[in-house]
Each structure stands twice: as structure tokens, then as C-alpha cells.
CSV table of C-alpha atoms in Angstrom, one decimal:
chain,number,residue,atom,x,y,z
A,1,UNK,CA,4.7,24.4,0.5
A,2,UNK,CA,1.1,23.9,-0.5
A,3,UNK,CA,-2.0,23.5,1.8
A,4,UNK,CA,-5.1,21.6,0.6
A,5,UNK,CA,-8.0,22.5,2.8
A,6,UNK,CA,-10.3,19.9,1.2
A,7,UNK,CA,-14.0,20.5,2.3
A,8,UNK,CA,-13.3,22.6,5.4
A,9,UNK,CA,-13.8,26.2,6.5
A,10,UNK,CA,-16.3,28.9,5.6
A,11,UNK,CA,-15.3,32.4,4.3
A,12,UNK,CA,-15.4,33.8,7.8
A,13,UNK,CA,-13.2,31.0,9.1
A,14,UNK,CA,-10.9,31.6,6.1
A,15,UNK,CA,-10.4,35.3,7.1
A,16,UNK,CA,-9.6,34.3,10.7
A,17,UNK,CA,-7.1,31.7,9.5
A,18,UNK,CA,-5.2,34.3,7.5
A,19,UNK,CA,-5.2,36.9,10.3
A,20,UNK,CA,-3.2,34.4,12.4
A,21,UNK,CA,-1.2,32.8,9.5
A,22,UNK,CA,0.1,35.9,7.7
A,23,UNK,CA,2.4,37.2,10.5
A,24,UNK,CA,3.8,33.7,11.1
A,25,UNK,CA,5.1,33.5,7.5
A,26,UNK,CA,5.9,37.1,6.8
A,27,UNK,CA,9.6,36.4,6.7
A,28,UNK,CA,9.4,33.1,4.9
A,29,UNK,CA,11.2,33.7,1.7
A,30,UNK,CA,12.8,30.3,1.3
A,31,UNK,CA,9.8,28.8,-0.5
A,32,UNK,CA,6.5,29.5,-2.3
A,33,UNK,CA,3.4,29.2,-0.1
A,34,UNK,CA,0.1,28.1,-1.7
A,35,UNK,CA,-3.2,27.5,-0.1
A,36,UNK,CA,-6.1,25.7,-1.9
A,37,UNK,CA,-9.4,26.4,-0.1
A,38,UNK,CA,-12.9,25.3,-1.2
A,39,UNK,CA,-14.4,27.3,-4.0
A,40,UNK,CA,-16.7,29.4,-1.8
A,41,UNK,CA,-13.7,30.6,0.2
A,42,UNK,CA,-11.5,31.7,-2.7
A,43,UNK,CA,-12.7,35.4,-2.7
A,44,UNK,CA,-12.0,35.7,1.1
A,45,UNK,CA,-8.6,33.9,0.7
A,46,UNK,CA,-7.5,36.1,-2.2
A,47,UNK,CA,-8.5,39.2,-0.3
A,48,UNK,CA,-6.8,38.0,2.9
A,49,UNK,CA,-3.6,37.1,1.0
A,50,UNK,CA,-3.4,40.5,-0.8
A,51,UNK,CA,0.0,42.2,-0.5
A,52,UNK,CA,1.6,39.0,0.8
A,53,UNK,CA,3.6,36.3,-1.1
A,54,UNK,CA,0.9,33.6,-0.3
A,55,UNK,CA,-0.6,32.2,-3.5
A,56,UNK,CA,-4.1,30.9,-3.7
A,57,UNK,CA,-5.3,27.9,-5.8
A,58,UNK,CA,-8.3,25.9,-6.6
A,59,UNK,CA,-8.8,22.3,-5.7
A,60,UNK,CA,-10.1,21.2,-9.1
A,61,UNK,CA,-11.2,22.6,-12.5
A,62,UNK,CA,-13.1,21.5,-15.6
A,63,UNK,CA,-11.2,21.3,-18.8
A,64,UNK,CA,-13.6,23.5,-20.8
A,65,UNK,CA,-13.4,27.3,-20.5
A,66,UNK,CA,-17.2,27.5,-20.2
A,67,UNK,CA,-20.3,25.5,-21.0
A,68,UNK,CA,-23.2,23.5,-19.8
A,69,UNK,CA,-21.4,21.7,-17.0
A,70,UNK,CA,-23.5,22.2,-13.9
A,71,UNK,CA,-21.5,22.4,-10.7
A,72,UNK,CA,-18.1,22.8,-12.4
A,73,UNK,CA,-15.6,25.6,-12.3
A,74,UNK,CA,-13.4,26.6,-15.2
A,75,UNK,CA,-9.7,27.6,-15.3
A,76,UNK,CA,-10.5,31.2,-16.5
A,77,UNK,CA,-13.0,31.5,-13.6
A,78,UNK,CA,-10.3,30.6,-11.1
A,79,UNK,CA,-7.9,33.0,-12.8
A,80,UNK,CA,-10.5,35.8,-12.7
A,81,UNK,CA,-11.1,35.5,-9.0
A,82,UNK,CA,-7.3,35.8,-8.3
A,83,UNK,CA,-6.0,32.2,-8.3
A,84,UNK,CA,-2.6,31.4,-9.6
A,85,UNK,CA,-2.6,27.7,-8.8
A,86,UNK,CA,-4.8,24.6,-9.1
A,87,UNK,CA,-4.7,21.0,-7.9
A,88,UNK,CA,-5.3,18.4,-10.6
A,89,UNK,CA,-6.2,14.7,-10.0
A,90,UNK,CA,-5.9,14.7,-6.3
A,91,UNK,CA,-6.3,11.1,-5.1
A,92,UNK,CA,-9.7,11.9,-3.6
A,93,UNK,CA,-10.8,13.2,-6.9
A,94,UNK,CA,-9.6,9.9,-8.5
A,95,UNK,CA,-11.1,7.8,-5.7
A,96,UNK,CA,-14.5,9.4,-5.3
A,97,UNK,CA,-15.2,11.3,-8.5
A,98,UNK,CA,-13.8,9.2,-11.3
A,99,UNK,CA,-10.8,11.4,-12.2
A,100,UNK,CA,-8.7,9.6,-14.8
A,101,UNK,CA,-5.2,10.3,-16.2
A,102,UNK,CA,-7.0,11.2,-19.5
A,103,UNK,CA,-9.2,13.9,-17.8
A,104,UNK,CA,-6.2,15.1,-15.8
A,105,UNK,CA,-4.3,15.6,-19.0
A,106,UNK,CA,-7.0,17.8,-20.4
A,107,UNK,CA,-7.3,19.8,-17.1
A,108,UNK,CA,-3.5,20.4,-17.0
A,109,UNK,CA,-3.7,21.9,-20.5
A,110,UNK,CA,-6.7,24.0,-19.6
A,111,UNK,CA,-4.9,25.3,-16.5
A,112,UNK,CA,-1.8,26.3,-18.5
A,113,UNK,CA,-3.8,28.0,-21.1
A,114,UNK,CA,-5.5,30.1,-18.5
A,115,UNK,CA,-2.2,31.1,-16.9
A,116,UNK,CA,-2.5,28.8,-13.8
A,117,UNK,CA,0.2,26.6,-12.4
A,118,UNK,CA,-1.2,23.0,-12.1
A,119,UNK,CA,-0.1,20.7,-9.3
A,120,UNK,CA,-0.5,17.3,-10.8
A,121,UNK,CA,-1.1,14.6,-8.1
A,122,UNK,CA,0.0,11.0,-8.6
A,123,UNK,CA,0.4,8.1,-6.2
A,124,UNK,CA,-0.4,4.5,-5.5
A,125,UNK,CA,-3.0,2.8,-3.3
A,126,UNK,CA,-2.2,0.4,-0.4
A,127,UNK,CA,-3.1,-2.6,-2.6
A,128,UNK,CA,-0.8,-1.4,-5.4
A,129,UNK,CA,2.1,-0.8,-3.0
A,130,UNK,CA,1.7,-4.2,-1.4
A,131,UNK,CA,1.7,-5.8,-4.8
A,132,UNK,CA,5.0,-4.0,-5.6
A,133,UNK,CA,3.3,-1.9,-8.3
A,134,UNK,CA,4.3,1.6,-7.1
A,135,UNK,CA,6.6,2.2,-10.0
A,136,UNK,CA,4.3,0.9,-12.8
A,137,UNK,CA,1.5,3.0,-11.3
A,138,UNK,CA,3.6,6.2,-11.2
A,139,UNK,CA,4.8,5.5,-14.8
A,140,UNK,CA,1.3,5.1,-16.0
A,141,UNK,CA,0.1,8.3,-14.3
A,142,UNK,CA,3.0,10.3,-15.7
A,143,UNK,CA,2.5,8.9,-19.2
A,144,UNK,CA,-1.2,9.4,-19.1
A,145,UNK,CA,-1.3,12.9,-17.6
A,146,UNK,CA,1.9,14.5,-19.0
A,147,UNK,CA,3.0,12.9,-22.3
A,148,UNK,CA,0.9,15.2,-24.5
A,149,UNK,CA,2.7,18.3,-23.1
A,150,UNK,CA,5.5,20.1,-24.8
A,151,UNK,CA,8.7,20.7,-22.9
A,152,UNK,CA,7.7,24.3,-22.5
A,153,UNK,CA,4.4,23.3,-21.0
A,154,UNK,CA,5.9,20.8,-18.7
A,155,UNK,CA,8.3,23.4,-17.3
A,156,UNK,CA,5.3,25.3,-15.9
A,157,UNK,CA,3.8,22.5,-13.8
A,158,UNK,CA,4.5,21.0,-10.4
A,159,UNK,CA,4.1,17.3,-9.5
A,160,UNK,CA,2.9,16.0,-6.1
A,161,UNK,CA,3.5,12.4,-5.1
A,162,UNK,CA,0.9,11.4,-2.6
A,163,UNK,CA,0.8,7.7,-1.6
A,164,UNK,CA,-3.0,7.2,-1.2
A,165,UNK,CA,-2.5,4.9,1.8
A,166,UNK,CA,-0.9,7.7,3.7
A,167,UNK,CA,-3.5,10.4,3.1
A,168,UNK,CA,-5.7,11.2,6.1
A,169,UNK,CA,-4.7,7.9,7.8
A,170,UNK,CA,-2.0,9.1,10.0
A,171,UNK,CA,0.5,6.8,8.2
A,172,UNK,CA,3.4,8.4,6.4
A,173,UNK,CA,5.9,7.1,4.0
A,174,UNK,CA,9.4,7.0,5.5
A,175,UNK,CA,11.6,9.7,4.0
A,176,UNK,CA,13.4,6.9,2.2
A,177,UNK,CA,10.2,5.4,0.7
A,178,UNK,CA,9.1,8.9,-0.4
A,179,UNK,CA,12.5,9.6,-1.9
A,180,UNK,CA,12.5,6.3,-3.8
A,181,UNK,CA,9.1,7.2,-5.4
A,182,UNK,CA,10.4,10.7,-6.2
A,183,UNK,CA,13.4,9.2,-8.0
A,184,UNK,CA,11.0,7.1,-10.0
A,185,UNK,CA,9.1,10.2,-11.0
A,186,UNK,CA,12.3,12.0,-11.8
A,187,UNK,CA,13.4,9.2,-14.1
A,188,UNK,CA,10.0,9.1,-15.8
A,189,UNK,CA,9.9,12.8,-16.5
A,190,UNK,CA,13.5,12.7,-17.7
A,191,UNK,CA,12.5,10.1,-20.3
A,192,UNK,CA,9.5,12.2,-21.4
A,193,UNK,CA,11.0,15.7,-21.3
A,194,UNK,CA,14.8,15.5,-21.0
A,195,UNK,CA,17.2,15.9,-18.2
A,196,UNK,CA,17.2,19.7,-17.9
A,197,UNK,CA,13.4,20.0,-17.6
A,198,UNK,CA,13.1,17.0,-15.3
A,199,UNK,CA,15.8,18.3,-13.0
A,200,UNK,CA,14.1,21.7,-12.7
A,201,UNK,CA,10.6,20.2,-12.0
A,202,UNK,CA,9.5,20.5,-8.4
A,203,UNK,CA,8.1,17.3,-6.9
A,204,UNK,CA,6.2,17.7,-3.7
A,205,UNK,CA,5.4,15.0,-1.1
A,206,UNK,CA,1.9,14.7,0.2
A,207,UNK,CA,0.6,12.2,2.7
A,208,UNK,CA,0.0,13.0,6.4
A,209,UNK,CA,2.8,15.7,6.5
A,210,UNK,CA,3.0,17.2,10.0
A,211,UNK,CA,5.3,19.5,11.9
A,212,UNK,CA,7.0,16.5,13.5
A,213,UNK,CA,7.9,14.7,10.3
A,214,UNK,CA,8.4,17.5,7.7
A,215,UNK,CA,12.1,18.0,8.6
A,216,UNK,CA,13.0,14.4,7.8
A,217,UNK,CA,11.1,14.4,4.6
A,218,UNK,CA,12.6,17.7,3.4
A,219,UNK,CA,16.1,16.4,4.2
A,220,UNK,CA,15.8,14.1,1.2
A,221,UNK,CA,17.3,15.8,-1.9
A,222,UNK,CA,14.6,14.4,-4.2
A,223,UNK,CA,11.8,16.1,-2.2
A,224,UNK,CA,11.2,19.7,-3.2
A,225,UNK,CA,8.3,20.6,-1.0
A,226,UNK,CA,5.1,19.4,0.6
A,227,UNK,CA,1.4,19.1,-0.2
A,228,UNK,CA,-0.2,19.3,3.2
A,229,UNK,CA,-3.8,18.3,4.1
A,230,UNK,CA,-5.2,18.3,7.6
A,231,UNK,CA,-2.2,20.1,9.1
A,232,UNK,CA,-2.7,23.0,6.8
A,233,UNK,CA,-6.0,23.9,8.5
A,234,UNK,CA,-4.4,25.2,11.6
A,235,UNK,CA,-2.3,28.4,11.1
A,236,UNK,CA,0.3,27.5,13.7
A,237,UNK,CA,0.7,24.0,12.4
A,238,UNK,CA,1.0,25.0,8.7
A,239,UNK,CA,3.4,27.8,9.6
A,240,UNK,CA,5.6,25.4,11.5
A,241,UNK,CA,5.7,23.2,8.4
A,242,UNK,CA,6.5,26.1,6.1
A,243,UNK,CA,9.3,27.2,8.4
A,244,UNK,CA,10.6,23.7,9.0
């Protein structure tokens, strides 16, 4: 269960969140919990999550370990501050900042080389869904972002399916729609990496996940977890999702 805070919360607000959130999930051993705050909050988050099972991740990385890339953050930097996870190619990165499957592929490799677990985000826009192009889009994103990986590398990543039309809109794919897309991803990864690696890969659903719809989504066998946006900003709300 991963929370993506996007561009919200200061370090002080991060500490307050964890004070309330920690006791609510202290006994939650059925899943891994990950929170991805803004870069400026990482230090506060890592400190607040110390001696808990809550993992901390970045929202983006650059593919180079260092260099003249003003405004960017490298995978080794995230690792050094205490992160174990990182989002790659979130739809907002694709939509607003020119993220491509090619750049995502390089970032996934950079994350793995630094010892981070990348959560690779894929998903179709409303126009693409209305044109019945969901499967071709997912196939292209899988091929473009993952095909250069070895089986051993692939076994260390997580995939998140996030229909772009359901992110921050209040709309949510029905459990059946989400499961259908997850089956497509499972089939695609099976072709690329074989049945064993594909079956073991965790595929999360992201797209307006809330306490009142998470149970129906998680009842689908193909859905292995959730990537939560707005609902992860409130400790009670996110804890409710974690403890669905």
C-alpha cells in the first residue's frame, strides 16, 4: 500500500502526519506500507518512520548518479537519505514534464543499481480508453519501460496501473475494469519475462482509491495493492485503506 503525497506537506506537517499514522498501522503486518513525500520532506519522513515497517520513497529520480542536472535528484541521493523506494513515470510526470517510456527505462535501471525498488507507473488517458486503446497503450508502456531488464532485474520492481482519467478526478475504474487492465499487464510481463516472474510481480491499482472503494478493488485477485494519492494525505484515511 503506497501513498503518493505529490506536492503537499512541509517537513513539520510530515512529522505531525506520522505521529498520528504510526499507531494506526502498528499492527498492520499483512502488507508493505510505503509513503512517497516531496523531496524536502524526505529527511523528516525517514526520521519519523524509524523503527517502524513504513518504507519511504521518492517521487522521481534522474537516471544519472550525479552531474550538471540542475533541479534533479539522483537514485544514490535518495538511497543516502534513507529511501528504499521510488516512483517512476507517474502519469503527472508523463503529462506535465515530458516523461517517456525511454526515460523511464533508464530511471528504472538507475534505481535498481542504487538498491531502490522502483514502482513503474503505466496507464491510459480518457481519450485512449474511449478509443479502445487501453491494451495497446499498456503493451507499449511495458515494452518501452521494461523490455531492457533481465529477469533478475524485473523481479525487483513493482508496477502500478493508474488510469489517467481516474487520477484526482473522483472517478474510479470499477473493480472489473481495473482487473481487466491488470490481466493485460500480467499477460504482457509473462511474454517478456516468463510465467514465474510475471506471477510474482506485484501490480498496484492507482486512481482515486479511497476507504470506501478499496475493499472492492482489493477483492480482485489480479490487484496486489494500491497507489494512493489524495487519500494518503490524511493519516486516518490512509490507515483505513492500509487496513481495508
